[in-house]
C-alpha cells in the first residue's frame, strides 16, 4: 500500500507529530484544548507535534485516538516478494 491522502507512512516521531497536528487542526482544536481533553499539559502536545522522540508512547497513542488518527502496524514485504 502506498501513502495517499488517507494513508501516510509514519517512519519517525516527526511524521507522527505532523499527523497529530493536521488532525487537531482539522477538528478546529488548539494545542491547549487538545491537552485539556487528553488530560496532559500543552507542552506535551507541542513536543509531540514537533516530533520530540521522548514522548510517552501511551499518551501519544491516546492523543492520536482523540483526534481520530488510527495507526496500523503491518510487516513490510521484502522487495523480492
PDB file of N, CA and C in Angstrom:
ATOM      1  N   UNK A   1       0.855  -1.173   0.000  1.00  0.00           N
ATOM      2  CA  UNK A   1       0.000   0.000   0.000  1.00  0.00           C
ATOM      3  C   UNK A   1       0.897   1.231   0.000  1.00  0.00           C
ATOM      4  N   UNK A   2       0.678   2.124  -0.900  1.00  0.00           N
ATOM      5  CA  UNK A   2       1.430   3.371  -0.971  1.00  0.00           C
ATOM      6  C   UNK A   2       0.694   4.447  -0.183  1.00  0.00           C
ATOM      7  N   UNK A   3       1.446   5.404   0.379  1.00  0.00           N
ATOM      8  CA  UNK A   3       0.775   6.508   1.071  1.00  0.00           C
ATOM      9  C   UNK A   3      -0.101   7.291   0.085  1.00  0.00           C
ATOM     10  N   UNK A   4      -1.236   7.741   0.544  1.00  0.00           N
ATOM     11  CA  UNK A   4      -2.096   8.597  -0.265  1.00  0.00           C
ATOM     12  C   UNK A   4      -2.750   9.613   0.648  1.00  0.00           C
ATOM     13  N   UNK A   5      -3.835  10.220   0.194  1.00  0.00           N
ATOM     14  CA  UNK A   5      -4.475  11.251   1.010  1.00  0.00           C
ATOM     15  C   UNK A   5      -5.044  10.687   2.304  1.00  0.00           C
ATOM     16  N   UNK A   6      -5.416   9.408   2.325  1.00  0.00           N
ATOM     17  CA  UNK A   6      -5.989   8.810   3.517  1.00  0.00           C
ATOM     18  C   UNK A   6      -4.967   8.035   4.345  1.00  0.00           C
ATOM     19  N   UNK A   7      -3.812   7.721   3.756  1.00  0.00           N
ATOM     20  CA  UNK A   7      -2.808   6.924   4.440  1.00  0.00           C
ATOM     21  C   UNK A   7      -1.446   7.577   4.272  1.00  0.00           C
ATOM     22  N   UNK A   8      -0.724   7.673   5.354  1.00  0.00           N
ATOM     23  CA  UNK A   8       0.638   8.198   5.313  1.00  0.00           C
ATOM     24  C   UNK A   8       1.529   7.285   6.132  1.00  0.00           C
ATOM     25  N   UNK A   9       2.684   6.981   5.594  1.00  0.00           N
ATOM     26  CA  UNK A   9       3.637   6.194   6.357  1.00  0.00           C
ATOM     27  C   UNK A   9       4.183   7.031   7.496  1.00  0.00           C
ATOM     28  N   UNK A  10       4.273   6.435   8.651  1.00  0.00           N
ATOM     29  CA  UNK A  10       4.860   7.083   9.818  1.00  0.00           C
ATOM     30  C   UNK A  10       6.151   6.344  10.101  1.00  0.00           C
ATOM     31  N   UNK A  11       7.245   7.000   9.793  1.00  0.00           N
ATOM     32  CA  UNK A  11       8.552   6.375   9.974  1.00  0.00           C
ATOM     33  C   UNK A  11       9.415   7.097  10.991  1.00  0.00           C
ATOM     34  N   UNK A  12       8.891   8.160  11.558  1.00  0.00           N
ATOM     35  CA  UNK A  12       9.668   8.917  12.531  1.00  0.00           C
ATOM     36  C   UNK A  12       8.709   9.639  13.478  1.00  0.00           C
ATOM     37  N   UNK A  13       9.214  10.064  14.627  1.00  0.00           N
ATOM     38  CA  UNK A  13       8.378  10.871  15.521  1.00  0.00           C
ATOM     39  C   UNK A  13       7.848  12.135  14.822  1.00  0.00           C
ATOM     40  N   UNK A  14       8.646  12.710  13.929  1.00  0.00           N
ATOM     41  CA  UNK A  14       8.199  13.915  13.208  1.00  0.00           C
ATOM     42  C   UNK A  14       7.008  13.603  12.301  1.00  0.00           C
ATOM     43  N   UNK A  15       7.042  12.455  11.629  1.00  0.00           N
ATOM     44  CA  UNK A  15       5.906  12.050  10.781  1.00  0.00           C
ATOM     45  C   UNK A  15       4.645  11.909  11.622  1.00  0.00           C
ATOM     46  N   UNK A  16       4.794  11.259  12.776  1.00  0.00           N
ATOM     47  CA  UNK A  16       3.654  11.067  13.668  1.00  0.00           C
ATOM     48  C   UNK A  16       3.125  12.413  14.157  1.00  0.00           C
ATOM     49  N   UNK A  17       4.019  13.289  14.553  1.00  0.00           N
ATOM     50  CA  UNK A  17       3.623  14.613  15.022  1.00  0.00           C
ATOM     51  C   UNK A  17       2.867  15.409  13.971  1.00  0.00           C
ATOM     52  N   UNK A  18       3.299  15.300  12.728  1.00  0.00           N
ATOM     53  CA  UNK A  18       2.608  16.003  11.638  1.00  0.00           C
ATOM     54  C   UNK A  18       1.185  15.491  11.479  1.00  0.00           C
ATOM     55  N   UNK A  19       0.997  14.181  11.628  1.00  0.00           N
ATOM     56  CA  UNK A  19      -0.349  13.612  11.527  1.00  0.00           C
ATOM     57  C   UNK A  19      -1.242  14.112  12.663  1.00  0.00           C
ATOM     58  N   UNK A  20      -0.689  14.165  13.864  1.00  0.00           N
ATOM     59  CA  UNK A  20      -1.454  14.653  15.012  1.00  0.00           C
ATOM     60  C   UNK A  20      -1.815  16.121  14.814  1.00  0.00           C
ATOM     61  N   UNK A  21      -0.837  16.923  14.400  1.00  0.00           N
ATOM     62  CA  UNK A  21      -1.082  18.356  14.198  1.00  0.00           C
ATOM     63  C   UNK A  21      -2.184  18.584  13.157  1.00  0.00           C
ATOM     64  N   UNK A  22      -2.099  17.889  12.041  1.00  0.00           N
ATOM     65  CA  UNK A  22      -3.088  18.089  10.975  1.00  0.00           C
ATOM     66  C   UNK A  22      -4.478  17.670  11.438  1.00  0.00           C
ATOM     67  N   UNK A  23      -4.569  16.538  12.114  1.00  0.00           N
ATOM     68  CA  UNK A  23      -5.871  16.080  12.592  1.00  0.00           C
ATOM     69  C   UNK A  23      -6.442  17.046  13.632  1.00  0.00           C
ATOM     70  N   UNK A  24      -5.591  17.556  14.511  1.00  0.00           N
ATOM     71  CA  UNK A  24      -6.043  18.520  15.524  1.00  0.00           C
ATOM     72  C   UNK A  24      -6.587  19.779  14.856  1.00  0.00           C
ATOM     73  N   UNK A  25      -5.844  20.283  13.895  1.00  0.00           N
ATOM     74  CA  UNK A  25      -6.282  21.492  13.188  1.00  0.00           C
ATOM     75  C   UNK A  25      -7.561  21.244  12.399  1.00  0.00           C
ATOM     76  N   UNK A  26      -7.685  20.063  11.801  1.00  0.00           N
ATOM     77  CA  UNK A  26      -8.906  19.725  11.060  1.00  0.00           C
ATOM     78  C   UNK A  26     -10.129  19.737  11.968  1.00  0.00           C
ATOM     79  N   UNK A  27      -9.922  19.432  13.241  1.00  0.00           N
ATOM     80  CA  UNK A  27     -11.022  19.455  14.211  1.00  0.00           C
ATOM     81  C   UNK A  27     -11.217  20.827  14.835  1.00  0.00           C
ATOM     82  N   UNK A  28     -10.382  21.780  14.465  1.00  0.00           N
ATOM     83  CA  UNK A  28     -10.517  23.138  14.982  1.00  0.00           C
ATOM     84  C   UNK A  28     -10.077  23.286  16.431  1.00  0.00           C
ATOM     85  N   UNK A  29      -9.194  22.404  16.880  1.00  0.00           N
ATOM     86  CA  UNK A  29      -8.719  22.457  18.257  1.00  0.00           C
ATOM     87  C   UNK A  29      -7.371  23.154  18.351  1.00  0.00           C
ATOM     88  N   UNK A  30      -7.176  23.884  19.431  1.00  0.00           N
ATOM     89  CA  UNK A  30      -5.848  24.422  19.730  1.00  0.00           C
ATOM     90  C   UNK A  30      -5.070  23.340  20.477  1.00  0.00           C
ATOM     91  N   UNK A  31      -3.772  23.545  20.604  1.00  0.00           N
ATOM     92  CA  UNK A  31      -2.980  22.608  21.384  1.00  0.00           C
ATOM     93  C   UNK A  31      -3.474  22.567  22.828  1.00  0.00           C
ATOM     94  N   UNK A  32      -3.808  23.718  23.375  1.00  0.00           N
ATOM     95  CA  UNK A  32      -4.286  23.785  24.762  1.00  0.00           C
ATOM     96  C   UNK A  32      -5.609  23.037  24.926  1.00  0.00           C
ATOM     97  N   UNK A  33      -6.493  23.159  23.949  1.00  0.00           N
ATOM     98  CA  UNK A  33      -7.778  22.458  24.030  1.00  0.00           C
ATOM     99  C   UNK A  33      -7.581  20.942  23.962  1.00  0.00           C
ATOM    100  N   UNK A  34      -6.727  20.490  23.062  1.00  0.00           N
ATOM    101  CA  UNK A  34      -6.459  19.054  22.962  1.00  0.00           C
ATOM    102  C   UNK A  34      -5.810  18.552  24.245  1.00  0.00           C
ATOM    103  N   UNK A  35      -4.891  19.317  24.777  1.00  0.00           N
ATOM    104  CA  UNK A  35      -4.232  18.929  26.018  1.00  0.00           C
ATOM    105  C   UNK A  35      -5.254  18.768  27.147  1.00  0.00           C
ATOM    106  N   UNK A  36      -6.190  19.697  27.244  1.00  0.00           N
ATOM    107  CA  UNK A  36      -7.211  19.625  28.289  1.00  0.00           C
ATOM    108  C   UNK A  36      -8.095  18.388  28.114  1.00  0.00           C
ATOM    109  N   UNK A  37      -8.471  18.090  26.883  1.00  0.00           N
ATOM    110  CA  UNK A  37      -9.301  16.908  26.609  1.00  0.00           C
ATOM    111  C   UNK A  37      -8.553  15.632  26.983  1.00  0.00           C
ATOM    112  N   UNK A  38      -7.261  15.601  26.669  1.00  0.00           N
ATOM    113  CA  UNK A  38      -6.454  14.404  26.900  1.00  0.00           C
ATOM    114  C   UNK A  38      -5.928  14.292  28.331  1.00  0.00           C
ATOM    115  N   UNK A  39      -6.029  15.365  29.084  1.00  0.00           N
ATOM    116  CA  UNK A  39      -5.521  15.343  30.446  1.00  0.00           C
ATOM    117  C   UNK A  39      -4.007  15.414  30.529  1.00  0.00           C
ATOM    118  N   UNK A  40      -3.417  16.106  29.556  1.00  0.00           N
ATOM    119  CA  UNK A  40      -1.964  16.308  29.556  1.00  0.00           C
ATOM    120  C   UNK A  40      -1.703  17.805  29.483  1.00  0.00           C
ATOM    121  N   UNK A  41      -0.462  18.198  29.628  1.00  0.00           N
ATOM    122  CA  UNK A  41      -0.116  19.603  29.526  1.00  0.00           C
ATOM    123  C   UNK A  41       0.069  20.021  28.075  1.00  0.00           C
ATOM    124  N   UNK A  42      -0.130  21.306  27.787  1.00  0.00           N
ATOM    125  CA  UNK A  42       0.066  21.805  26.426  1.00  0.00           C
ATOM    126  C   UNK A  42       1.485  21.551  25.910  1.00  0.00           C
ATOM    127  N   UNK A  43       2.443  21.530  26.818  1.00  0.00           N
ATOM    128  CA  UNK A  43       3.824  21.273  26.411  1.00  0.00           C
ATOM    129  C   UNK A  43       3.946  19.882  25.774  1.00  0.00           C
ATOM    130  N   UNK A  44       3.255  18.886  26.343  1.00  0.00           N
ATOM    131  CA  UNK A  44       3.303  17.541  25.780  1.00  0.00           C
ATOM    132  C   UNK A  44       2.792  17.547  24.342  1.00  0.00           C
ATOM    133  N   UNK A  45       1.662  18.198  24.108  1.00  0.00           N
ATOM    134  CA  UNK A  45       1.093  18.256  22.751  1.00  0.00           C
ATOM    135  C   UNK A  45       2.065  18.951  21.814  1.00  0.00           C
ATOM    136  N   UNK A  46       2.619  20.062  22.246  1.00  0.00           N
ATOM    137  CA  UNK A  46       3.565  20.805  21.419  1.00  0.00           C
ATOM    138  C   UNK A  46       4.776  19.947  21.054  1.00  0.00           C
ATOM    139  N   UNK A  47       5.340  19.282  22.053  1.00  0.00           N
ATOM    140  CA  UNK A  47       6.530  18.466  21.793  1.00  0.00           C
ATOM    141  C   UNK A  47       6.206  17.271  20.904  1.00  0.00           C
ATOM    142  N   UNK A  48       5.049  16.672  21.108  1.00  0.00           N
ATOM    143  CA  UNK A  48       4.631  15.553  20.260  1.00  0.00           C
ATOM    144  C   UNK A  48       4.491  16.004  18.814  1.00  0.00           C
ATOM    145  N   UNK A  49       3.838  17.135  18.600  1.00  0.00           N
ATOM    146  CA  UNK A  49       3.641  17.643  17.237  1.00  0.00           C
ATOM    147  C   UNK A  49       4.955  18.038  16.577  1.00  0.00           C
ATOM    148  N   UNK A  50       5.934  18.430  17.364  1.00  0.00           N
ATOM    149  CA  UNK A  50       7.245  18.796  16.811  1.00  0.00           C
ATOM    150  C   UNK A  50       8.145  17.580  16.601  1.00  0.00           C
ATOM    151  N   UNK A  51       7.656  16.397  16.983  1.00  0.00           N
ATOM    152  CA  UNK A  51       8.412  15.184  16.732  1.00  0.00           C
ATOM    153  C   UNK A  51       9.433  14.836  17.784  1.00  0.00           C
ATOM    154  N   UNK A  52       9.276  15.373  18.987  1.00  0.00           N
ATOM    155  CA  UNK A  52      10.215  15.026  20.055  1.00  0.00           C
ATOM    156  C   UNK A  52      10.091  13.531  20.315  1.00  0.00           C
ATOM    157  N   UNK A  53      11.210  12.839  20.224  1.00  0.00           N
ATOM    158  CA  UNK A  53      11.153  11.380  20.291  1.00  0.00           C
ATOM    159  C   UNK A  53      11.150  10.811  21.703  1.00  0.00           C
ATOM    160  N   UNK A  54      11.047  11.648  22.694  1.00  0.00           N
ATOM    161  CA  UNK A  54      10.977  11.138  24.059  1.00  0.00           C
ATOM    162  C   UNK A  54       9.549  11.134  24.591  1.00  0.00           C
ATOM    163  N   UNK A  55       8.578  11.433  23.760  1.00  0.00           N
ATOM    164  CA  UNK A  55       7.179  11.428  24.191  1.00  0.00           C
ATOM    165  C   UNK A  55       6.780  10.014  24.636  1.00  0.00           C
ATOM    166  N   UNK A  56       5.953   9.929  25.652  1.00  0.00           N
ATOM    167  CA  UNK A  56       5.481   8.631  26.129  1.00  0.00           C
ATOM    168  C   UNK A  56       4.515   8.032  25.122  1.00  0.00           C
ATOM    169  N   UNK A  57       4.796   6.803  24.731  1.00  0.00           N
ATOM    170  CA  UNK A  57       4.017   6.152  23.680  1.00  0.00           C
ATOM    171  C   UNK A  57       2.538   6.049  24.031  1.00  0.00           C
ATOM    172  N   UNK A  58       2.226   5.649  25.235  1.00  0.00           N
ATOM    173  CA  UNK A  58       0.824   5.510  25.620  1.00  0.00           C
ATOM    174  C   UNK A  58       0.051   6.809  25.483  1.00  0.00           C
ATOM    175  N   UNK A  59       0.636   7.898  25.952  1.00  0.00           N
ATOM    176  CA  UNK A  59      -0.031   9.200  25.827  1.00  0.00           C
ATOM    177  C   UNK A  59      -0.110   9.636  24.373  1.00  0.00           C
ATOM    178  N   UNK A  60       0.934   9.373  23.610  1.00  0.00           N
ATOM    179  CA  UNK A  60       0.933   9.737  22.186  1.00  0.00           C
ATOM    180  C   UNK A  60      -0.178   8.993  21.454  1.00  0.00           C
ATOM    181  N   UNK A  61      -0.339   7.715  21.750  1.00  0.00           N
ATOM    182  CA  UNK A  61      -1.400   6.937  21.102  1.00  0.00           C
ATOM    183  C   UNK A  61      -2.778   7.423  21.531  1.00  0.00           C
ATOM    184  N   UNK A  62      -2.923   7.829  22.784  1.00  0.00           N
ATOM    185  CA  UNK A  62      -4.204   8.357  23.253  1.00  0.00           C
ATOM    186  C   UNK A  62      -4.547   9.659  22.529  1.00  0.00           C
ATOM    187  N   UNK A  63      -3.581  10.535  22.340  1.00  0.00           N
ATOM    188  CA  UNK A  63      -3.847  11.764  21.596  1.00  0.00           C
ATOM    189  C   UNK A  63      -4.233  11.441  20.159  1.00  0.00           C
ATOM    190  N   UNK A  64      -3.564  10.477  19.563  1.00  0.00           N
ATOM    191  CA  UNK A  64      -3.917  10.067  18.199  1.00  0.00           C
ATOM    192  C   UNK A  64      -5.369   9.612  18.152  1.00  0.00           C
ATOM    193  N   UNK A  65      -5.760   8.796  19.110  1.00  0.00           N
ATOM    194  CA  UNK A  65      -7.146   8.319  19.154  1.00  0.00           C
ATOM    195  C   UNK A  65      -8.121   9.478  19.301  1.00  0.00           C
ATOM    196  N   UNK A  66      -7.795  10.429  20.163  1.00  0.00           N
ATOM    197  CA  UNK A  66      -8.690  11.553  20.408  1.00  0.00           C
ATOM    198  C   UNK A  66      -8.902  12.432  19.187  1.00  0.00           C
ATOM    199  N   UNK A  67      -7.893  12.550  18.337  1.00  0.00           N
ATOM    200  CA  UNK A  67      -8.053  13.390  17.140  1.00  0.00           C
ATOM    201  C   UNK A  67      -8.432  12.561  15.915  1.00  0.00           C
ATOM    202  N   UNK A  68      -8.666  11.267  16.105  1.00  0.00           N
ATOM    203  CA  UNK A  68      -9.146  10.440  15.009  1.00  0.00           C
ATOM    204  C   UNK A  68      -8.070   9.884  14.093  1.00  0.00           C
ATOM    205  N   UNK A  69      -6.859   9.745  14.594  1.00  0.00           N
ATOM    206  CA  UNK A  69      -5.779   9.160  13.799  1.00  0.00           C
ATOM    207  C   UNK A  69      -5.622   7.703  14.226  1.00  0.00           C
ATOM    208  N   UNK A  70      -5.841   6.790  13.283  1.00  0.00           N
ATOM    209  CA  UNK A  70      -5.663   5.369  13.541  1.00  0.00           C
ATOM    210  C   UNK A  70      -4.284   4.949  13.088  1.00  0.00           C
ATOM    211  N   UNK A  71      -3.658   4.113  13.865  1.00  0.00           N
ATOM    212  CA  UNK A  71      -2.350   3.571  13.495  1.00  0.00           C
ATOM    213  C   UNK A  71      -2.517   2.101  13.171  1.00  0.00           C
ATOM    214  N   UNK A  72      -1.845   1.676  12.130  1.00  0.00           N
ATOM    215  CA  UNK A  72      -1.898   0.295  11.697  1.00  0.00           C
ATOM    216  C   UNK A  72      -0.471  -0.198  11.532  1.00  0.00           C
ATOM    217  N   UNK A  73      -0.144  -1.263  12.203  1.00  0.00           N
ATOM    218  CA  UNK A  73       1.200  -1.843  12.057  1.00  0.00           C
ATOM    219  C   UNK A  73       1.067  -3.093  11.193  1.00  0.00           C
ATOM    220  N   UNK A  74       1.912  -3.169  10.200  1.00  0.00           N
ATOM    221  CA  UNK A  74       1.909  -4.356   9.351  1.00  0.00           C
ATOM    222  C   UNK A  74       3.343  -4.637   8.931  1.00  0.00           C
ATOM    223  N   UNK A  75       3.682  -5.899   8.769  1.00  0.00           N
ATOM    224  CA  UNK A  75       5.044  -6.229   8.346  1.00  0.00           C
ATOM    225  C   UNK A  75       5.309  -5.693   6.945  1.00  0.00           C
ATOM    226  N   UNK A  76       6.509  -5.194   6.744  1.00  0.00           N
ATOM    227  CA  UNK A  76       6.931  -4.777   5.406  1.00  0.00           C
ATOM    228  C   UNK A  76       7.255  -6.016   4.599  1.00  0.00           C
ATOM    229  N   UNK A  77       6.938  -5.997   3.339  1.00  0.00           N
ATOM    230  CA  UNK A  77       7.298  -7.104   2.462  1.00  0.00           C
ATOM    231  C   UNK A  77       8.647  -6.813   1.847  1.00  0.00           C
ATOM    232  N   UNK A  78       9.405  -7.843   1.652  1.00  0.00           N
ATOM    233  CA  UNK A  78      10.700  -7.657   1.030  1.00  0.00           C
ATOM    234  C   UNK A  78      10.497  -7.302  -0.448  1.00  0.00           C
ATOM    235  N   UNK A  79      11.416  -6.555  -1.047  1.00  0.00           N
ATOM    236  CA  UNK A  79      11.262  -6.161  -2.448  1.00  0.00           C
ATOM    237  C   UNK A  79      11.127  -7.355  -3.392  1.00  0.00           C
ATOM    238  N   UNK A  80      11.654  -8.504  -2.994  1.00  0.00           N
ATOM    239  CA  UNK A  80      11.582  -9.689  -3.859  1.00  0.00           C
ATOM    240  C   UNK A  80      10.210 -10.349  -3.828  1.00  0.00           C
ATOM    241  N   UNK A  81       9.362 -10.003  -2.856  1.00  0.00           N
ATOM    242  CA  UNK A  81       8.039 -10.652  -2.732  1.00  0.00           C
ATOM    243  C   UNK A  81       7.101 -10.204  -3.811  1.00  0.00           C
TER     244      UNK A  81
END
